[in-house]
Tab-separated table of C-alpha atoms in Angstrom:
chain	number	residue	atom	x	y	z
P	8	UNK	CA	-33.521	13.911	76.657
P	9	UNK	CA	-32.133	10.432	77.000
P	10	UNK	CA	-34.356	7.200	75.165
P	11	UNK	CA	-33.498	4.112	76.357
P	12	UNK	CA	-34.350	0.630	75.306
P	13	UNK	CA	-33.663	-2.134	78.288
P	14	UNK	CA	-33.606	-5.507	76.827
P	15	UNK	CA	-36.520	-5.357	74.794
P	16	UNK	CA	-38.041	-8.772	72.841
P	17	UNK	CA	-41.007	-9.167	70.104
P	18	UNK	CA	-42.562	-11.800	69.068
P	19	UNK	CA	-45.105	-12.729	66.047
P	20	UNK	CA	-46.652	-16.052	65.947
P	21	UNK	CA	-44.033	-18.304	67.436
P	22	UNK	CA	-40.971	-16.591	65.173
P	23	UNK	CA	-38.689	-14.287	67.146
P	24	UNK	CA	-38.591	-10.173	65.229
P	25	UNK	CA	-36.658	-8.954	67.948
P	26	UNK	CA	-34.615	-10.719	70.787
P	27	UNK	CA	-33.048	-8.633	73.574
P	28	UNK	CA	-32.296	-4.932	72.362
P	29	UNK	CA	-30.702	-3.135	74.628
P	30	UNK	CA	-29.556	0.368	73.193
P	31	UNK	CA	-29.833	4.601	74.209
P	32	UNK	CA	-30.061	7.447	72.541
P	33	UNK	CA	-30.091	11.253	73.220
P	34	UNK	CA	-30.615	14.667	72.082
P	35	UNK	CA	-29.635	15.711	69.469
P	36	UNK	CA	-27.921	12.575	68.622
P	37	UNK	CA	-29.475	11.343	64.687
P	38	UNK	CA	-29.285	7.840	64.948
P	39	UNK	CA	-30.098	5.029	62.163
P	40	UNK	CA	-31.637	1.625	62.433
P	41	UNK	CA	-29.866	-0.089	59.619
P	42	UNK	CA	-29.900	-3.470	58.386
P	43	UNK	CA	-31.072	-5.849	55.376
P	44	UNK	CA	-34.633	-6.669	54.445
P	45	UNK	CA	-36.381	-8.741	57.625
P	46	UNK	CA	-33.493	-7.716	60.236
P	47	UNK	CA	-36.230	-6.290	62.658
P	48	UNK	CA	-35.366	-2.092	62.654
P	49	UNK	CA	-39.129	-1.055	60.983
P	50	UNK	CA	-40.819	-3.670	63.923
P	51	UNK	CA	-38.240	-1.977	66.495
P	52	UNK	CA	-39.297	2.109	65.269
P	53	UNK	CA	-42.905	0.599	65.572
P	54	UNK	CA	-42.283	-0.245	69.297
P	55	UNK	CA	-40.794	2.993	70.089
P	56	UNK	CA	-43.391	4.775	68.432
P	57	UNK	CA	-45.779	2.545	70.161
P	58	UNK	CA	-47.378	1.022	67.438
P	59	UNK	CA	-47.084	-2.049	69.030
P	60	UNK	CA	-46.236	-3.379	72.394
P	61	UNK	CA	-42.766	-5.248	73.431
P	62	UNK	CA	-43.380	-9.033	74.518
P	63	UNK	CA	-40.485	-8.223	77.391
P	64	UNK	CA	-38.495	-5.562	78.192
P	65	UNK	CA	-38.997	-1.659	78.720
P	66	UNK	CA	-39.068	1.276	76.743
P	67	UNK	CA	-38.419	4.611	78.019
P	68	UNK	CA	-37.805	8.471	77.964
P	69	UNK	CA	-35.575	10.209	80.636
P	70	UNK	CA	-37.456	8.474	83.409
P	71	UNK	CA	-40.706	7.596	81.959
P	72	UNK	CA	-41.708	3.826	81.092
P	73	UNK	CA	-43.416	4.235	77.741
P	74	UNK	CA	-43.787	0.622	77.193
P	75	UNK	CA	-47.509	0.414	77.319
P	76	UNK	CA	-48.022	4.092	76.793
P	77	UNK	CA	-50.212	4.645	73.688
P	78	UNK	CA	-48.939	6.014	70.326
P	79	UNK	CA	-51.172	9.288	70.768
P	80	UNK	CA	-49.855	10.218	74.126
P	81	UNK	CA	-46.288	9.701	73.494
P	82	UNK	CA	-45.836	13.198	71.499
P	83	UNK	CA	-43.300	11.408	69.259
P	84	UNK	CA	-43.416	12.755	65.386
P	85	UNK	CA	-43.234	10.320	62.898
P	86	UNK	CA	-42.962	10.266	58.914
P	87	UNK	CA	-43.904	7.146	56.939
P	88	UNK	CA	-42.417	5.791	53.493
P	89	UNK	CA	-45.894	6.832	52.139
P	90	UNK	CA	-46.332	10.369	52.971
P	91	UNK	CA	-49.887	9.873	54.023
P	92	UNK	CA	-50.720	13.679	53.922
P	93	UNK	CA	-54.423	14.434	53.996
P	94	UNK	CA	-55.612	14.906	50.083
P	95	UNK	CA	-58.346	17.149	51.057
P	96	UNK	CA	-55.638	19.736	52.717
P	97	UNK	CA	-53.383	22.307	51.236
P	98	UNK	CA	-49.574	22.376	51.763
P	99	UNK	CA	-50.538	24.956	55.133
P	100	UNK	CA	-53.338	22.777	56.425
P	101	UNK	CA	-51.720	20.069	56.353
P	102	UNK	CA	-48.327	21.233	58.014
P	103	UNK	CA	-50.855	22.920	60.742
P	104	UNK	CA	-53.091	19.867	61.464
P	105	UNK	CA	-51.421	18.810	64.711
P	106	UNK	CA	-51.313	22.430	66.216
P	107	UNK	CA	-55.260	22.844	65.131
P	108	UNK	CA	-56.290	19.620	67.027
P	109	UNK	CA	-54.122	20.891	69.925
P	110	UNK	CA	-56.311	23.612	70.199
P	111	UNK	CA	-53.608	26.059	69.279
P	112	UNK	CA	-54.950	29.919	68.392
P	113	UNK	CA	-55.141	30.890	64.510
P	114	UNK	CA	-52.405	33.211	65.061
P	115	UNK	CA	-49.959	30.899	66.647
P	116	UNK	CA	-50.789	28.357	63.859
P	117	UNK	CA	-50.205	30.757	61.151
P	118	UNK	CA	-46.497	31.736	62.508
P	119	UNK	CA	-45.724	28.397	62.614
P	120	UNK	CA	-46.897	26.971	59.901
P	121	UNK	CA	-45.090	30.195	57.798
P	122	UNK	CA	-41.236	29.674	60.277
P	123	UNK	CA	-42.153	26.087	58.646
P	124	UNK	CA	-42.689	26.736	54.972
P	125	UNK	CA	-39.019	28.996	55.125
P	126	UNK	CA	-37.476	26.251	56.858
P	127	UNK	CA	-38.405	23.702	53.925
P	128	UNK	CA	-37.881	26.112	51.074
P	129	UNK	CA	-41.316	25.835	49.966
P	130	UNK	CA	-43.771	28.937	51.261
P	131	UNK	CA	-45.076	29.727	48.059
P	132	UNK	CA	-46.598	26.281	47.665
P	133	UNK	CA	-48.572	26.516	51.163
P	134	UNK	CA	-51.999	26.645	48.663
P	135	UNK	CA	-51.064	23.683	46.918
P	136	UNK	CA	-52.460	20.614	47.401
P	137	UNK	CA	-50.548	17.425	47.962
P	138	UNK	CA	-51.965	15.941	44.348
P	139	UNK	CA	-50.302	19.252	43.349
P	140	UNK	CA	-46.429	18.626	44.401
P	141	UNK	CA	-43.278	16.481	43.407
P	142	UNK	CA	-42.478	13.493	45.837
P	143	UNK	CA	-39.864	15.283	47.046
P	144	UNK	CA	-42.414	18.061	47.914
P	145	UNK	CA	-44.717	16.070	49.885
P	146	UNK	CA	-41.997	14.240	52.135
P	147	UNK	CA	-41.037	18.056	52.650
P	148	UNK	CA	-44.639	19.115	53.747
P	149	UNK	CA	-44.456	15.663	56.006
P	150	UNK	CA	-41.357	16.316	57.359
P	151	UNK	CA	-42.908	19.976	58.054
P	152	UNK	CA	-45.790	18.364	59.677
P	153	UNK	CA	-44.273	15.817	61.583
P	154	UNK	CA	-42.321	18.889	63.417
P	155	UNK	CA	-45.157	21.224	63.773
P	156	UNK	CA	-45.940	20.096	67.408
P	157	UNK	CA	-42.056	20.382	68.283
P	158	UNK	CA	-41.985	16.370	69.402
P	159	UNK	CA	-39.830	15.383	71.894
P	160	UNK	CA	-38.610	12.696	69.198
P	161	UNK	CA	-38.777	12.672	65.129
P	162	UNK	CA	-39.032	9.046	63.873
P	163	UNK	CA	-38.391	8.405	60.210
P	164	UNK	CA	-39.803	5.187	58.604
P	165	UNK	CA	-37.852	4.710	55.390
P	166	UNK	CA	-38.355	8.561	54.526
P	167	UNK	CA	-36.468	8.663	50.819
P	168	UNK	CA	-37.112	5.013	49.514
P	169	UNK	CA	-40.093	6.107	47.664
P	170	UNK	CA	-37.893	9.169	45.710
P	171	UNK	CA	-35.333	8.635	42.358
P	172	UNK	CA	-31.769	8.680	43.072
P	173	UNK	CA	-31.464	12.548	42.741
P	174	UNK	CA	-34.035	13.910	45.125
P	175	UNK	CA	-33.172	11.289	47.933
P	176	UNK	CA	-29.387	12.524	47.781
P	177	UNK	CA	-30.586	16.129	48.190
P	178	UNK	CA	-33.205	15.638	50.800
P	179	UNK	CA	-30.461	13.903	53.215
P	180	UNK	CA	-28.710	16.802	53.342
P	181	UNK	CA	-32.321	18.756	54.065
P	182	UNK	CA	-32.607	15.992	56.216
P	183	UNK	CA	-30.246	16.587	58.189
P	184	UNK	CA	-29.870	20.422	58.597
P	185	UNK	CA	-33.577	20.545	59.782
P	186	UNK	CA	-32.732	18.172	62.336
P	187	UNK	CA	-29.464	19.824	63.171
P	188	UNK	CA	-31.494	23.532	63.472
P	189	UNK	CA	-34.316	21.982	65.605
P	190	UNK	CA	-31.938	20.071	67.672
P	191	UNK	CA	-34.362	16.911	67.869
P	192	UNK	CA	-33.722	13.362	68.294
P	193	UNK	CA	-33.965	11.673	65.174
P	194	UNK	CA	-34.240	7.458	64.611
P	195	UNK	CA	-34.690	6.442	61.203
P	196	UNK	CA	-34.782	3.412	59.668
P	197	UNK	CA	-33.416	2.687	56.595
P	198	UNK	CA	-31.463	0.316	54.838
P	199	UNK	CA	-29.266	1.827	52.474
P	200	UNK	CA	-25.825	2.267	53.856
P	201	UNK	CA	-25.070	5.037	52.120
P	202	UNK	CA	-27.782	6.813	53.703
P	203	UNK	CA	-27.025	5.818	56.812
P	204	UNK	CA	-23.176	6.702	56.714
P	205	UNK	CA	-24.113	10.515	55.601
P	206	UNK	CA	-26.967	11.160	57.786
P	207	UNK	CA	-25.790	9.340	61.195
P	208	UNK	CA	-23.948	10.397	64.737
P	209	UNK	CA	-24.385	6.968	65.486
P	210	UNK	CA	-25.665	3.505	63.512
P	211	UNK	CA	-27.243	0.710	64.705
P	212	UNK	CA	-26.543	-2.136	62.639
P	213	UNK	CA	-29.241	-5.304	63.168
P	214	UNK	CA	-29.471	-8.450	61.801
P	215	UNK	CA	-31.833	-11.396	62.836
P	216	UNK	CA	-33.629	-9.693	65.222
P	217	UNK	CA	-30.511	-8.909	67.341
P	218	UNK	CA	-28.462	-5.837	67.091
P	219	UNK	CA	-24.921	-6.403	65.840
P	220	UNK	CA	-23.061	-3.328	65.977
P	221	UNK	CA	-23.951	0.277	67.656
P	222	UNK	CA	-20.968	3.244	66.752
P	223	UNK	CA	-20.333	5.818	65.054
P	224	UNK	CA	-20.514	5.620	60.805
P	225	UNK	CA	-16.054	5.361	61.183
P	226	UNK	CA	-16.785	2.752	63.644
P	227	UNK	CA	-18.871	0.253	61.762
P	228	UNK	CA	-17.034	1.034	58.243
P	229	UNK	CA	-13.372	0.712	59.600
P	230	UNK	CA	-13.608	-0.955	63.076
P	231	UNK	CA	-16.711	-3.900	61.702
P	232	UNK	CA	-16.809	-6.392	64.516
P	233	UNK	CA	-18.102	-8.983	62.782
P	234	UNK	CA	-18.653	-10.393	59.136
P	235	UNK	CA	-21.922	-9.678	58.859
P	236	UNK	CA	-21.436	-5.724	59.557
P	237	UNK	CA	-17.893	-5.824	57.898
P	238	UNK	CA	-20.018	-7.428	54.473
P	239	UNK	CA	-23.107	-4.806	54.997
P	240	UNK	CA	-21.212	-1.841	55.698
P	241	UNK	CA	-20.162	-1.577	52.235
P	242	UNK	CA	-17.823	-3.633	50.009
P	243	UNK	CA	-15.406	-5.659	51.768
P	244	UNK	CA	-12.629	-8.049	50.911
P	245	UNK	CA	-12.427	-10.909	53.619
P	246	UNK	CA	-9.288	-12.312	53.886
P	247	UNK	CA	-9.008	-15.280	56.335
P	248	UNK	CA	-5.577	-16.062	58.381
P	249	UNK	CA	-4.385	-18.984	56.222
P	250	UNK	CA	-4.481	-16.765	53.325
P	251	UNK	CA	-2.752	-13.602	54.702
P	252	UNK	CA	-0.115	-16.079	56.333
P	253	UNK	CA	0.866	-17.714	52.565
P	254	UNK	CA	-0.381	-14.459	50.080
P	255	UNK	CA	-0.768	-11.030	52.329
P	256	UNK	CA	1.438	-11.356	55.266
P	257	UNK	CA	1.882	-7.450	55.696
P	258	UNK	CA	-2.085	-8.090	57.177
P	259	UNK	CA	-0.338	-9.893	59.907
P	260	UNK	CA	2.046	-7.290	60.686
P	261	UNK	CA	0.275	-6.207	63.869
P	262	UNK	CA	-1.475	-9.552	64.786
P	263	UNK	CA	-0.207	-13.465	66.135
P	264	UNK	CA	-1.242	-15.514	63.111
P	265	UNK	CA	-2.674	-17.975	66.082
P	266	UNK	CA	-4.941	-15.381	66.856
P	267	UNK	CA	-7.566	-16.735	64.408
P	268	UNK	CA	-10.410	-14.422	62.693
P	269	UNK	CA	-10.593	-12.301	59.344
P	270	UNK	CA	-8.954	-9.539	57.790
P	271	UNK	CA	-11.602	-6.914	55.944
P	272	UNK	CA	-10.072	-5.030	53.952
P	273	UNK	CA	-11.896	-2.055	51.903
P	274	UNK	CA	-11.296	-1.946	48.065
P	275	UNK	CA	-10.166	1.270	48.776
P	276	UNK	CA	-7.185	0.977	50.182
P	277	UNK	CA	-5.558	-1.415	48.383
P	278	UNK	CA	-2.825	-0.400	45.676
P	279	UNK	CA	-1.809	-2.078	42.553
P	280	UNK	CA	1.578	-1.642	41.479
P	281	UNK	CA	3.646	-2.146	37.610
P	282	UNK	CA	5.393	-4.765	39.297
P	283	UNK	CA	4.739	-8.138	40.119
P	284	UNK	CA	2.508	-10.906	38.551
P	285	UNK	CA	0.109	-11.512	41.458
P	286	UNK	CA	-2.919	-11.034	40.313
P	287	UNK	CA	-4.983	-10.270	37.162
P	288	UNK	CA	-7.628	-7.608	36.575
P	289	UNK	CA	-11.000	-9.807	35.987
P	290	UNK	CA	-13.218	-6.656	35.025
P	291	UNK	CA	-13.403	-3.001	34.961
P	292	UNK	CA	-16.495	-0.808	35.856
P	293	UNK	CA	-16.479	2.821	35.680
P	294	UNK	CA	-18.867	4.507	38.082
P	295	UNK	CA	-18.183	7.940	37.505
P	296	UNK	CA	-16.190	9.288	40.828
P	297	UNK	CA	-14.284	5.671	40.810
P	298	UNK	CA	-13.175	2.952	39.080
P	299	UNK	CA	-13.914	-0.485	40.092
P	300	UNK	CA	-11.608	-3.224	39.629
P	301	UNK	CA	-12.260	-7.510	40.034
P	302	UNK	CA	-9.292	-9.099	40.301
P	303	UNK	CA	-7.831	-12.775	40.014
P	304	UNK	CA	-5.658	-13.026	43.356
P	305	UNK	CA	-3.861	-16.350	44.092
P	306	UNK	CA	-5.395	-15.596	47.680
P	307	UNK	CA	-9.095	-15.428	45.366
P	308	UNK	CA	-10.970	-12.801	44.639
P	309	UNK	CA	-10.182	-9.084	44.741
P	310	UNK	CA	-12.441	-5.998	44.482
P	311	UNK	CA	-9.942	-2.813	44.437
P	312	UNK	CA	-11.312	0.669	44.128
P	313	UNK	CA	-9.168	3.528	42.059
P	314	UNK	CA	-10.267	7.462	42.169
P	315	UNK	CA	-11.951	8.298	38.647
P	316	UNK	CA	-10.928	6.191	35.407
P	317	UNK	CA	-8.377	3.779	35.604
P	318	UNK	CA	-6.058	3.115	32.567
P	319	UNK	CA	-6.265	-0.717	33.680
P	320	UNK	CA	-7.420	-2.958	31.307
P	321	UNK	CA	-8.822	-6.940	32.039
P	322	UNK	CA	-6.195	-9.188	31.478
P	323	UNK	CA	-3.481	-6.909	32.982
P	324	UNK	CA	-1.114	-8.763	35.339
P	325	UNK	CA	-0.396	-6.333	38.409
P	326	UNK	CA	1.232	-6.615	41.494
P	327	UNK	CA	-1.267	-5.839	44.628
P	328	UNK	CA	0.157	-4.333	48.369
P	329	UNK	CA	-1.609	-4.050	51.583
P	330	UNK	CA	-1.004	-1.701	54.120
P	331	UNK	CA	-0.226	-2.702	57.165
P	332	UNK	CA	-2.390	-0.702	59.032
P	333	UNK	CA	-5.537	-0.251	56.980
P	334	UNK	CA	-7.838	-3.336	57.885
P	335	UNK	CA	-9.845	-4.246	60.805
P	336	UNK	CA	-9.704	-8.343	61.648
P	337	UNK	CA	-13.536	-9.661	62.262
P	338	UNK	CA	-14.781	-12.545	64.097
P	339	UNK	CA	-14.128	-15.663	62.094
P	340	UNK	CA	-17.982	-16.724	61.515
C-alpha cells in the first residue's frame, strides 16, 4: 500500500500553510512529519486524514484519488494529542467502538477487543473507565482503538506531547513494536527530534510550509542538506569556508575551498586534546549519559560533546581536532 502526495498546496486566508508537497510513503514504512512550531506537518496530517481539503494538488492511496474523499470513508485511524476517548465508556467499549458501529457480531468484537488489551499490556483494566487510568493508559486504550478496525493507515497527531518525560520515552518503544507487529503505515507528526530519530524509517523534515529534507533518521542527522535541517536535527556546529580555510583546514580535506557552503559538524565528534592553546572551555553541563562542553574557539563558538563526566573544567585551554571525514558541508544560506 503505497500513499502518495503529488504537489499538494493549502492555503488560509491569503497566507500560504503548505506550498507544493510532493512526497510517498508505503507499508510498513513509519514515517514522521517533523519540524518547528508553524512549519505546516499538523495542517499536512489534517489533509491526509481529510480533515480538510488541498487548495491544489492530489492526494492518494495505491490508485485512489482521496483528495475530496471524506474523513469517514477514508478508513484511516487516527490518534489525537488529546486522547478524546468517550468518558461514558470503559477501557473495552471504548477500544470496540469502531467494530460496534461497523456492525461487527459480539463475538468478533470481544476477540478483538481481548488480542487488543494483550497487545497493550493492559487487559485487566478493560472495566476501567478512562477518568480511571494514567495518561499513559489512555493514549494506550487510543492507540488500541485507533487499530481496532485494522486501517489501511494509522495517523498520529502529536501522540506523547501531553505525557512527562518518562512515559513518552517508554511508549515510543510501545509505539513502535505495535506498529512493527501490525505491519501498518504509520505518519506522525511531531516535533521533537528525538522522537523522531527513534521512532522513524524515514523523516520528513518541513519548514515554511515547504518540505526540506525527506531520508532516513542517518540521512538528515549526518548527510543535512541544508542549515535549517543541519540546525533542527540536533546540535550542530556551523563552520563556514573562510573559517575552516584559516582555523579547521582538516574540514577541507575532501572539498575545493572555492566550492563555497558550510561545514556542520556534530559536537560529537569533535576531540579535545592536552595539547595546544586553541580554544578555551566556556562552560560545562553534565547531562547524565554526556558531558557538554562551550568552548571559546578563535574560529567562535564551540559546542563539543564527551561520553559521561568530563574532568574539564571552564577556563581550561585545550587543543580541538576535526576529523576529516566526520562532517557534512550544507548550503551556505
Amino acid at each position: 500500500m503505497q500513499l502518495r502526495l503529488e504537489g499538494v498546496s493549502k492555503t488560509f486566508e491569503g497566507i500560504h500553510a503548505l506550498e507544493d508537497i510532493s512526497i510517498s510513503a508505503e507499508a510498513p514504512e513509519f514515517v514522521c512529519l517533523l519540524g518547528p512550531s508553524g512549519c505546516g506537518k499538523t495542517t499536512l496530517l489534517r489533509l491526509i486524514a481529510g480533515l480538510t481539503a488541498p487548495d491544489t494538488g492530489r492526494i492518494c492511496l495505491d490508485d485512489a484519488d482521496l483528495s475530496h474523499t471524506p474523513a469517514r470513508e477514508r478508513g484511516f485511524g487516527i490518534v489525537f494529542q488529546a486522547y478524546s476517548l468517550f468518558p461514558n465508556m470503559t477501557v473495552a467499549a471504548n477500544i470496540g467502538y469502531g467494530l460496534r458501529i461497523r456492525g461487527e457480531s459480539a463475538a468478533r468484537i470481544a476477540a478483538r477487543v481481548g488480542e487488543l488489551l494483550d497487545l497493550i499490556q493492559l487487559p485487566h483494566l478493560a472495566d476501567r473507565y478512562p477518568w480511571q487510568l494514567s495518561g499513559g493508559q489512555q493514549q494506550r486504550v487510543a492507540l488500541a482503538r485507533a487499530v481496532a478496525v485494522e486501517p489501511k493507515l494509522l495517523l498520529l497527531d502529536e501522540p506523547l506531547s501531553a505525557l512527562d518525560a518518562k512515559v513518552r520515552v517508554e511508549l515510543r518503544s510501545e509505539i513502535r513494536a505495535l506498529q512493527k507487529r501490525l505491519g501498518i503505515l504509520t505518519i506522525m507528526v511531531t516535533h521533537d527530534q528525538e522522537e523522531a530519530l527513534m521512532l522513524a524509517d524515514r523523516i520528513v523534515c518541513m519548514q515554511k510550509g515547504r518540505v526540506a529534507q525527506v531520508g532516513t533518521p542517518q540521512d538528515l542527522y549526518h548527510r543535512p542538506v541544508s542549515r535549517f535541517v543541519a540546525d533542527f536535527m540536533g546540535i550542530s556546529n556551523l563552520i563556514d569556508v573562510k573559517t575552516a580555510q584559516a582555523f579547521a583546514p582538516a574540514l577541507l580535506a575532501d572539498r575545493q575551498p572555492n566550492a563555497g557552503g558550510i561545514a556542520c559538524v556534530r559536537p560529537e565528534d569533535i576531540v579535545l586534546t592536552a595539547t595546544g592553546s586553541g580554544a578555551r572551555i566556556k562552560s560545562v553541563q553534565f547531562l547524565g549519559n554526556i558531558s557538554r562542553l562551550t568552548l571559546d574557539w578563535p574560529g567562535g563558538e564551540l559546542i563539543v560533546e564527551q561520553p559521561g563526566e568530563t574532568t574539564l573544567a571552564p577556563g581550561t585551554q585545550v587543543g580541538v581536532e576535526f576529523s576529516p571525514r566526520k562532517h557534512a558541508w550544507v548550503a551556505a544560506p
